Coordinates of C-alpha atoms in Angstrom, one line a residue:
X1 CA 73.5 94.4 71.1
X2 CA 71.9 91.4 73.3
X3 CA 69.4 93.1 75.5
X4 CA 70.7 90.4 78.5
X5 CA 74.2 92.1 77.1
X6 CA 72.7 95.5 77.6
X7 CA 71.3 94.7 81.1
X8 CA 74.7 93.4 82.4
X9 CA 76.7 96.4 81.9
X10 CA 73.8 98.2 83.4
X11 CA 73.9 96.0 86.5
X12 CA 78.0 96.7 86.9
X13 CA 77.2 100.2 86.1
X14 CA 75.0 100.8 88.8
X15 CA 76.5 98.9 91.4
X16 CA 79.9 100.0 90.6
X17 CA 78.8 103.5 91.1
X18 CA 77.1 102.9 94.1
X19 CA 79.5 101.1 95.6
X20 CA 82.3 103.7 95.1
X21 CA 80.2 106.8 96.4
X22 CA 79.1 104.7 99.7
X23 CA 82.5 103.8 100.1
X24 CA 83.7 107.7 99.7
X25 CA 81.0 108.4 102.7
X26 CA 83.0 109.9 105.4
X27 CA 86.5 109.7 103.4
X28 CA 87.8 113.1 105.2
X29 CA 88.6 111.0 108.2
X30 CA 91.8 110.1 109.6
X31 CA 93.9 107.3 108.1
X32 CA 94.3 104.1 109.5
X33 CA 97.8 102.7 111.0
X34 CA 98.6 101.1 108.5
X35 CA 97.4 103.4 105.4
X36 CA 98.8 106.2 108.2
X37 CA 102.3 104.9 107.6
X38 CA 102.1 104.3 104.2
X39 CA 101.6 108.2 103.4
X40 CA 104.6 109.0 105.4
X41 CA 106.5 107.0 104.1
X42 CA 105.8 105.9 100.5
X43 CA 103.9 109.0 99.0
X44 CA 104.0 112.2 101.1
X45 CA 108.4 112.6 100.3
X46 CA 110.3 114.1 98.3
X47 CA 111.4 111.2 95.7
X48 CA 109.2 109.3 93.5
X49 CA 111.2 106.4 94.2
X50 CA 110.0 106.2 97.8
X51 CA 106.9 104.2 96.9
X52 CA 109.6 101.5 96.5
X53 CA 110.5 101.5 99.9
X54 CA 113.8 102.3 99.6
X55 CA 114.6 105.1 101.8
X56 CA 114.1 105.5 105.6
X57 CA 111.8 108.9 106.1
X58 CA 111.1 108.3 109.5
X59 CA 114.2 108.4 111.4
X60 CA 112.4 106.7 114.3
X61 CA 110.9 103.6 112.8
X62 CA 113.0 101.4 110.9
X63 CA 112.0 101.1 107.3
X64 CA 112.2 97.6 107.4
X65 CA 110.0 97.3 110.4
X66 CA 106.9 98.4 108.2
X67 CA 107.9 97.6 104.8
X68 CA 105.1 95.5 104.7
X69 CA 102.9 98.4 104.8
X70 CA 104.2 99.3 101.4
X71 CA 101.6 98.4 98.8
X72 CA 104.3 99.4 95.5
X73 CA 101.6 100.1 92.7
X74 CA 99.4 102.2 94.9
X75 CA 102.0 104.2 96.9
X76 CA 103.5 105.1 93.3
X77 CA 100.2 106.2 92.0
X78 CA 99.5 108.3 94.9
X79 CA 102.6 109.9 94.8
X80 CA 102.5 110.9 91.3
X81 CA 98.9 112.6 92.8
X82 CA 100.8 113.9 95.5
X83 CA 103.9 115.2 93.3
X84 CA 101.5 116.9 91.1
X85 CA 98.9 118.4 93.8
X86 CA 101.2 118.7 96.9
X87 CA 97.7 117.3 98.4
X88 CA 97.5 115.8 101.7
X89 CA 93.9 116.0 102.0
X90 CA 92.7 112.1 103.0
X91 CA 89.7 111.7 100.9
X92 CA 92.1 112.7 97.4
X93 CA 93.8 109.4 98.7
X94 CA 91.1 107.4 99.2
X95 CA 89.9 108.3 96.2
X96 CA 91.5 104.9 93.6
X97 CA 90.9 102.5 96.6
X98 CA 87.1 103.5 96.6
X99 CA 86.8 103.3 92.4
X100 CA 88.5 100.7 92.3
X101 CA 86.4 98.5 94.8
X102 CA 83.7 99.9 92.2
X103 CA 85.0 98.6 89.6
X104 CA 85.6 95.3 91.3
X105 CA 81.9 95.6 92.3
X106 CA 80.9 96.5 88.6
X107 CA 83.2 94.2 87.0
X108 CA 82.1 91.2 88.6
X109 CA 78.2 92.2 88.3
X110 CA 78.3 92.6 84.7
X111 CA 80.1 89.7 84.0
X112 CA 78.1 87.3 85.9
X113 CA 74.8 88.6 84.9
X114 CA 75.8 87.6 81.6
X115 CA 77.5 84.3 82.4
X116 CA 74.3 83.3 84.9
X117 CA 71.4 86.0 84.3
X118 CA 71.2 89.4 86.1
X119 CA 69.7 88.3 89.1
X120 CA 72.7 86.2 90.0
X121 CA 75.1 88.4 88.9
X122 CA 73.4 91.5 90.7
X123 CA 72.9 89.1 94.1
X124 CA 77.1 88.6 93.6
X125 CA 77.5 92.2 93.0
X126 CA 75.7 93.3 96.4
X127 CA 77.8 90.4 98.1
X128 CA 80.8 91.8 97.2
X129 CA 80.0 95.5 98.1
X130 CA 78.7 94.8 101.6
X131 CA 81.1 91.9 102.3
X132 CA 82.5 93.4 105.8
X133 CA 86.6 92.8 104.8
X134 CA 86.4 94.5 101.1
X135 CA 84.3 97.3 102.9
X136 CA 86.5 98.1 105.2
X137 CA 89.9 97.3 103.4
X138 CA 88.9 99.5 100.3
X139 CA 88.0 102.5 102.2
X140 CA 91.7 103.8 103.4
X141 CA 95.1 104.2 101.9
X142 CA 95.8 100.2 100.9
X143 CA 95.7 98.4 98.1
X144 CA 93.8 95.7 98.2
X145 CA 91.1 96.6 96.0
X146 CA 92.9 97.4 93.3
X147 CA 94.8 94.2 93.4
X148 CA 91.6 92.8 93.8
X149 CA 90.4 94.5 90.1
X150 CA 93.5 94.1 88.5
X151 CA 93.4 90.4 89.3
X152 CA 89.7 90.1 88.0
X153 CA 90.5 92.0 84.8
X154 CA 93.4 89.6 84.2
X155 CA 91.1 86.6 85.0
X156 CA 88.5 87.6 83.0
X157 CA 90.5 88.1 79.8
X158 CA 91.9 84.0 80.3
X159 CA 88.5 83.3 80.3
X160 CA 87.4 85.4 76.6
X161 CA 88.8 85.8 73.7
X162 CA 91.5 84.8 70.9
X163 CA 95.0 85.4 72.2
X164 CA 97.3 88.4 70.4
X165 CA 100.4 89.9 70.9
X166 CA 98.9 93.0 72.2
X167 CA 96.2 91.3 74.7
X168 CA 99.2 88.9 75.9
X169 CA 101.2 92.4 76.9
X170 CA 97.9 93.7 78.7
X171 CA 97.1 90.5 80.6
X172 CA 101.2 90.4 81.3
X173 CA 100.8 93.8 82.6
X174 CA 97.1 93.3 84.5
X175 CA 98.7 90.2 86.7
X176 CA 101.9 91.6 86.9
X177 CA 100.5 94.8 88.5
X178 CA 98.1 93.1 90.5
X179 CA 101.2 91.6 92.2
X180 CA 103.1 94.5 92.6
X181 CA 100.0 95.9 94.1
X182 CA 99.8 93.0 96.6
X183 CA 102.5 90.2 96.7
X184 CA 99.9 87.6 97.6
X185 CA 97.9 88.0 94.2
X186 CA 100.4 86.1 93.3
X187 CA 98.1 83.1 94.0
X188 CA 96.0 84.3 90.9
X189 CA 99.0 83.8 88.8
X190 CA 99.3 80.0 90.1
X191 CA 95.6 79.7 89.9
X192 CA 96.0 80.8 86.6
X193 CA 98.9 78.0 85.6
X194 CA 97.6 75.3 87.3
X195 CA 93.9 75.6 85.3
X196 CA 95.3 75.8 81.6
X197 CA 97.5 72.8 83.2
X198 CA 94.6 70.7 84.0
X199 CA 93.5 71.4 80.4
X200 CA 96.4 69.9 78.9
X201 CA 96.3 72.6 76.0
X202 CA 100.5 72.5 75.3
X203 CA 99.4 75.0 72.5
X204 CA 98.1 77.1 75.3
X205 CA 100.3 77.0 77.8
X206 CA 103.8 77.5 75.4
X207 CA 101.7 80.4 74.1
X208 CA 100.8 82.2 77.9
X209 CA 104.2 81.0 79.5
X210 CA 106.0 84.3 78.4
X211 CA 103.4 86.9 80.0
X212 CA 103.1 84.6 83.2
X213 CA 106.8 85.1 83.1
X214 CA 106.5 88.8 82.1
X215 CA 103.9 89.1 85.2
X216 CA 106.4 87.5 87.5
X217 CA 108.8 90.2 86.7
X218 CA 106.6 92.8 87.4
X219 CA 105.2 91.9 90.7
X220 CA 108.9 91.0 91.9
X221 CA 110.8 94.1 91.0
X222 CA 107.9 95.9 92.3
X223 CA 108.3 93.9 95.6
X224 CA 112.0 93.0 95.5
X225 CA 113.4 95.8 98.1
X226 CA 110.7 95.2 100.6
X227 CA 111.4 91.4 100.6
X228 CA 114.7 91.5 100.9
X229 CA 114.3 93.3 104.0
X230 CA 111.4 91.6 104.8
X231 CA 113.1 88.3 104.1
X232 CA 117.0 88.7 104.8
X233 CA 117.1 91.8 107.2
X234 CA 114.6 90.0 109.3
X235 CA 111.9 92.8 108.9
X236 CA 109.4 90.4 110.1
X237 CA 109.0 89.9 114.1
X238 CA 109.6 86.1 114.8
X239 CA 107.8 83.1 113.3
X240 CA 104.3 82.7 114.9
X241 CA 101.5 80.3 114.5
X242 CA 98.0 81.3 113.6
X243 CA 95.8 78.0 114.9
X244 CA 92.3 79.3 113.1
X245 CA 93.9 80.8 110.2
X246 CA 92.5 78.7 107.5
X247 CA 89.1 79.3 109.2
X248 CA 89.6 82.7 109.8
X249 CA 90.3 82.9 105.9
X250 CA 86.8 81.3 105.0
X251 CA 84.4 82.9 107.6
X252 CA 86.0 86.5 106.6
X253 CA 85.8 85.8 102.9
X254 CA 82.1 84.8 103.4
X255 CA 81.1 87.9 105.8
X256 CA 83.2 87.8 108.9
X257 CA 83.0 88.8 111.6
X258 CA 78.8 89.4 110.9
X259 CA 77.6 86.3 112.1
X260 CA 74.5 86.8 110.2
X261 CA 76.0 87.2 107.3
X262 CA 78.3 84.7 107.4
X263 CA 75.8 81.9 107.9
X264 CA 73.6 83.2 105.0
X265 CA 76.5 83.5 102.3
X266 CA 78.1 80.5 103.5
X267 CA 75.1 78.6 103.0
X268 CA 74.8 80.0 99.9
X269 CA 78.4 79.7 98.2
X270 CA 78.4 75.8 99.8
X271 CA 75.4 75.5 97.3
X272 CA 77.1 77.1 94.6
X273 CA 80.2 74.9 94.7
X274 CA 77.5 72.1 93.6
X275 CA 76.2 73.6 91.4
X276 CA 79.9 74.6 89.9
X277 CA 81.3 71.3 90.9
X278 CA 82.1 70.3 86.8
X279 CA 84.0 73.3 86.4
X280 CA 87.8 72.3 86.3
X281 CA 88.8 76.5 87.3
X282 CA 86.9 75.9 90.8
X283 CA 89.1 73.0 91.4
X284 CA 92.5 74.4 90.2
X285 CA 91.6 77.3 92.6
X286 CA 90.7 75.5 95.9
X287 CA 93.7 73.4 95.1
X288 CA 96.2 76.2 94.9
X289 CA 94.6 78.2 97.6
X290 CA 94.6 75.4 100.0
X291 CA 98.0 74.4 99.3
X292 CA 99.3 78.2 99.9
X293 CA 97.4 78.8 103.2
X294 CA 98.8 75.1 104.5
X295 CA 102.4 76.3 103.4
X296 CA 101.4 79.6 105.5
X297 CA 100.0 77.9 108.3
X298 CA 102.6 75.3 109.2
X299 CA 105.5 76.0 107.0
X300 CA 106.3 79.6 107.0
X301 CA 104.3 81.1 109.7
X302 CA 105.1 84.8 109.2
X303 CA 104.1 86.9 112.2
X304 CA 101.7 88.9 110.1
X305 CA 99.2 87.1 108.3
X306 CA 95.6 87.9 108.0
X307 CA 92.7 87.0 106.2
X308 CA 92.2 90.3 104.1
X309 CA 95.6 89.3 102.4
X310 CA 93.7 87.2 100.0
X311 CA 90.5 89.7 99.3
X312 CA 90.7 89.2 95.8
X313 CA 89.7 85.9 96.1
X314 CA 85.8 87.5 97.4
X315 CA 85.2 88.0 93.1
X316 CA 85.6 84.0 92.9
X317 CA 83.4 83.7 95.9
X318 CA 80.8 86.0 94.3
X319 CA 81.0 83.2 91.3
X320 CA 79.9 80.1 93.6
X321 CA 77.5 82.8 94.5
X322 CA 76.1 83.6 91.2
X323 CA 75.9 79.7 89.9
X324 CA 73.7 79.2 93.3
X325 CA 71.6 81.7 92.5
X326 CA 71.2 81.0 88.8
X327 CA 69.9 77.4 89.9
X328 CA 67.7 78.4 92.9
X329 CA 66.5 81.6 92.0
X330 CA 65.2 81.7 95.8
X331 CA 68.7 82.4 97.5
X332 CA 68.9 85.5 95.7
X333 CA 66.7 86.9 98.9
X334 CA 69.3 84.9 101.1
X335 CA 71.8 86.7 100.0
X336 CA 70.2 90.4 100.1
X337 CA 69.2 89.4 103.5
X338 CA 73.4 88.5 104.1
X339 CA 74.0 92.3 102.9
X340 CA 71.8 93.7 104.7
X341 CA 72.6 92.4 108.4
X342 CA 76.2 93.3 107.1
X343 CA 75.4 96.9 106.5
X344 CA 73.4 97.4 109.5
X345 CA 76.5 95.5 111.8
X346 CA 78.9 98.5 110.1
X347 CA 76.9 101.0 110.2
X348 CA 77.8 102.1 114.3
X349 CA 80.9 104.0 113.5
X350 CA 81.1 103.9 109.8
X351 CA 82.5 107.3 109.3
X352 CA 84.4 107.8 112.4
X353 CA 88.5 108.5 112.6
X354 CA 90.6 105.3 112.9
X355 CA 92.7 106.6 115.1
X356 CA 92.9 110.4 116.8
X357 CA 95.0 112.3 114.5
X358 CA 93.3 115.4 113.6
X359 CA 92.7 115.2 117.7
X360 CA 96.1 114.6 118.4
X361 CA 98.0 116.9 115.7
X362 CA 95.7 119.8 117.8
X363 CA 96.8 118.7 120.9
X364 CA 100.4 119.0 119.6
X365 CA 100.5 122.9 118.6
X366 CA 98.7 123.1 122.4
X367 CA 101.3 121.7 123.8
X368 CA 104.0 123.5 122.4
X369 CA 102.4 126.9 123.4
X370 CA 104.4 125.9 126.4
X371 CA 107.4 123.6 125.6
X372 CA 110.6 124.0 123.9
X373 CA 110.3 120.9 121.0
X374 CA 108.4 117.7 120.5
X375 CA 109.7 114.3 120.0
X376 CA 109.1 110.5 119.7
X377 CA 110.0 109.1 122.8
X378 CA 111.1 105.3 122.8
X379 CA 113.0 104.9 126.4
X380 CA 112.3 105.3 129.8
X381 CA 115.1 108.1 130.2
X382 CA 113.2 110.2 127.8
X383 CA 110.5 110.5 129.8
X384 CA 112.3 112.4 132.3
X385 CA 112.5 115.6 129.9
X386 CA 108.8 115.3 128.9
X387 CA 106.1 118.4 129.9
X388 CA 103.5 116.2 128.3
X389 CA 103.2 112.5 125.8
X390 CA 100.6 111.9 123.4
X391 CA 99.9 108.7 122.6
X392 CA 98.4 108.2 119.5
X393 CA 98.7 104.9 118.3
X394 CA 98.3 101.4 119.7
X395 CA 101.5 99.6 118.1
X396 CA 103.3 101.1 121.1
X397 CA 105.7 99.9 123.4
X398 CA 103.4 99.0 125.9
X399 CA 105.4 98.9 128.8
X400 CA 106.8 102.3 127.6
X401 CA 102.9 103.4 127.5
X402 CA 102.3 102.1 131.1
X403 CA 105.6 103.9 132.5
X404 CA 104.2 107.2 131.1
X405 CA 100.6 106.9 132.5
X406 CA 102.3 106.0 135.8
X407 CA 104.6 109.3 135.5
X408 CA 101.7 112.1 133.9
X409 CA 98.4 110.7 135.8
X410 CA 96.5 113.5 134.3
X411 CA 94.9 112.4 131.3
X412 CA 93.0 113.4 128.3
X413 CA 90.8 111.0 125.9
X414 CA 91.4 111.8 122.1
X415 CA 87.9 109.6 121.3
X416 CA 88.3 107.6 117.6
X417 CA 87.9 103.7 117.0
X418 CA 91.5 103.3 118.5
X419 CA 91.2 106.2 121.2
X420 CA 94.2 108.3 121.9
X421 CA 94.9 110.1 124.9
X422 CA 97.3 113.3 126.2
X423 CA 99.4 112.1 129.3
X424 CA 100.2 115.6 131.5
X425 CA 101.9 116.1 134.6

């Protein structure tokens, strides 16, 4: 075996495993909104079939209202951990985001170091572990890092190797549960197209149709419930238009919101597109993303759109980055500094509850020591009835919220990044 061979799996090894035990620090803490409604809805209930988003568990929220949340391959592998285990411990959740942000991490270290020496490949590694959106989107209950490595695994077999039957089915099934992890990784697929198109390989291209196809399938059974109500029962709020989105996509991609950081990588990846500039891949990808996030922008302009939706786009990133390096061996301390100034900016708070839940679940059984039942309350009537209201998250009816804090003025802080507070009379 190469010893440069021999020095890239060490590289992913190392920062794989690194990455996924930093990212477990503090993974006892609550869940997030979104990963919050996720479990409730998709994994901790009774039928398997739930992490299809097909039945309403919360009587109070429509399903369609947070079908979005519903990341299919994920909530189905968690609750096959949670129909075996009965576990509703947070950090056994967190536990395939984490590895498989590792793996992403790993992944993409090994294969750059061999593609453009360890150096670069261990500088992209380190970008991608400290980049502030993967950090913090692969340390709850979502999916996004796993569509992330799913995607990679899928790009990286295009790249290598003769095609057979049985590495046709696994690339088929890579892409296609990339999507179902993550409708947007859908993008990878046209990526994916739209490069052997550019090659003009007809040989190619009649022999990959039938797993793109097969990949389709996947990723739209997967999805094909929570779009329709997405889609046709008007899940989404109205149309709304994002005017920095497309900026918003590139600053976060390259370190946002660290400034710092952003100005380092940036610098760095603008290098790297020179240096990558004969590479037809680069150009079928900036072509397709660009085209997607204009059709996003000023064509569709769903009320939810963010730029974490396309974080398995950071590996391709970390690729400019490593072909920058690899030609001026110099940035490499650019971009350590980059990770750096983005760990020290999330440090402050880095293993604190996302929102008061443990607080507010013990606030609860105090509450009831002296009241008859407790409810969601979602009118003003309600109100009326009420000994005490906790309010716990902050997609609340806010002029709901107000009324309350007008009608209980004694209050209690629940402290957590989104605080939470007990409303009494």
């Amino acid at each position: 075996m190469p010893a440069r061979f021999t020095k890239a799996i060490w590289v992913g090894i190392v920062l794989g495993v690194l990455t996924t035990a930093a990212y477990l620090i503090g993974a006892g803490r609550s869940f997030g909104y979104d990963a919050a409604a996720t479990f409730a809805s998709y994994v901790a209930t009774p039928n398997l079939i739930d992490a299809f988003a097909v039945h309403a568990v919360l009587p109070s929220i429509p399903l369609k209202t947070i079908a979005s949340n519903d990341h299919v391959f994920l909530s189905l592998m968690s609750h096959v951990i949670y129909s075996l285990t009965g576990s509703r411990s947070e950090v056994v959740y967190r536990l395939v985001p984490a590895v498989a942000a590792g793996g992403t991490v790993g992944l993409s270290a090994a294969a750059l170091s061999m593609r453009f020496g360890v150096l670069a490949g261990a500088s992209a590694g380190l970008f991608i572990a400290t980049n502030p959106i993967f950090v913090e989107n692969s340390r709850d209950l979502r999916g996004y890092s796993l569509a992330a490595l799913l995607a990679l695994a899928a790009s990286l077999m295009l790249i290598r190797g003769s095609w057979t039957r049985w590495r046709l089915a696994a690339y088929a099934a890579l892409l296609g549960l990339a999507i179902a992890t993550h409708v947007f990784a859908i993008v990878v697929l046209l990526v994916h197209v739209v490069w052997i198109g550019l090659r003009r390989s007809w040989p190619e291209l009649k022999q990959l149709a039938p797993a793109w196809i097969a990949a389709f399938v996947i990723g739209a059974a997967a999805n094909a419930n929570i779009e329709f109500m997405e889609l046709v029962q008007h899940g989404f709020p109205p149309s709304l238009y994002h005017p920095t989105f497309p900026r918003d996509v590139v600053l976060f991609l390259v370190g946002g919101p660290v400034v710092l950081a952003v100005g380092l990588w940036l610098s760095t990846v603008v290098l790297g597109l020179w240096a990558a500039r004969r590479e037809p891949w680069v150009w079928a990808a900036i072509a397709v993303v660009t085209v997607v996030v204009g059709v996003l922008w000023l064509v569709l302009q769903p009320a939810y759109l963010f730029p974490r939706f396309f974080i398995f786009l950071i590996p391709a990133v970390a690729y400019l980055m490593a072909a920058a390096v690899q030609r001026w061996k110099v940035l490499a301390p650019i971009v350590v500094a980059g990770a750096v100034a983005a760990v020290v900016a999330q440090a402050p708070g880095y293993t604190d509850d996302p929102l008061a839940l443990p607080q507010a679940a013990k606030a609860v059984q105090e509450v009831r020591a002296y009241t008859t039942d407790f409810k969601v309350v979602t009118s003003a009537e309600q109100l009326q009835g009420c000994t005490a209201v906790v309010v716990v998250s902050w997609n609340v009816d806010l002029a709901l919220r107000d009324l309350a804090a007008q009608e209980f003025p004694r209050r209690t802080a629940l402290p957590a990044y989104y605080p939470a507070v007990v409303l009494g009379r």
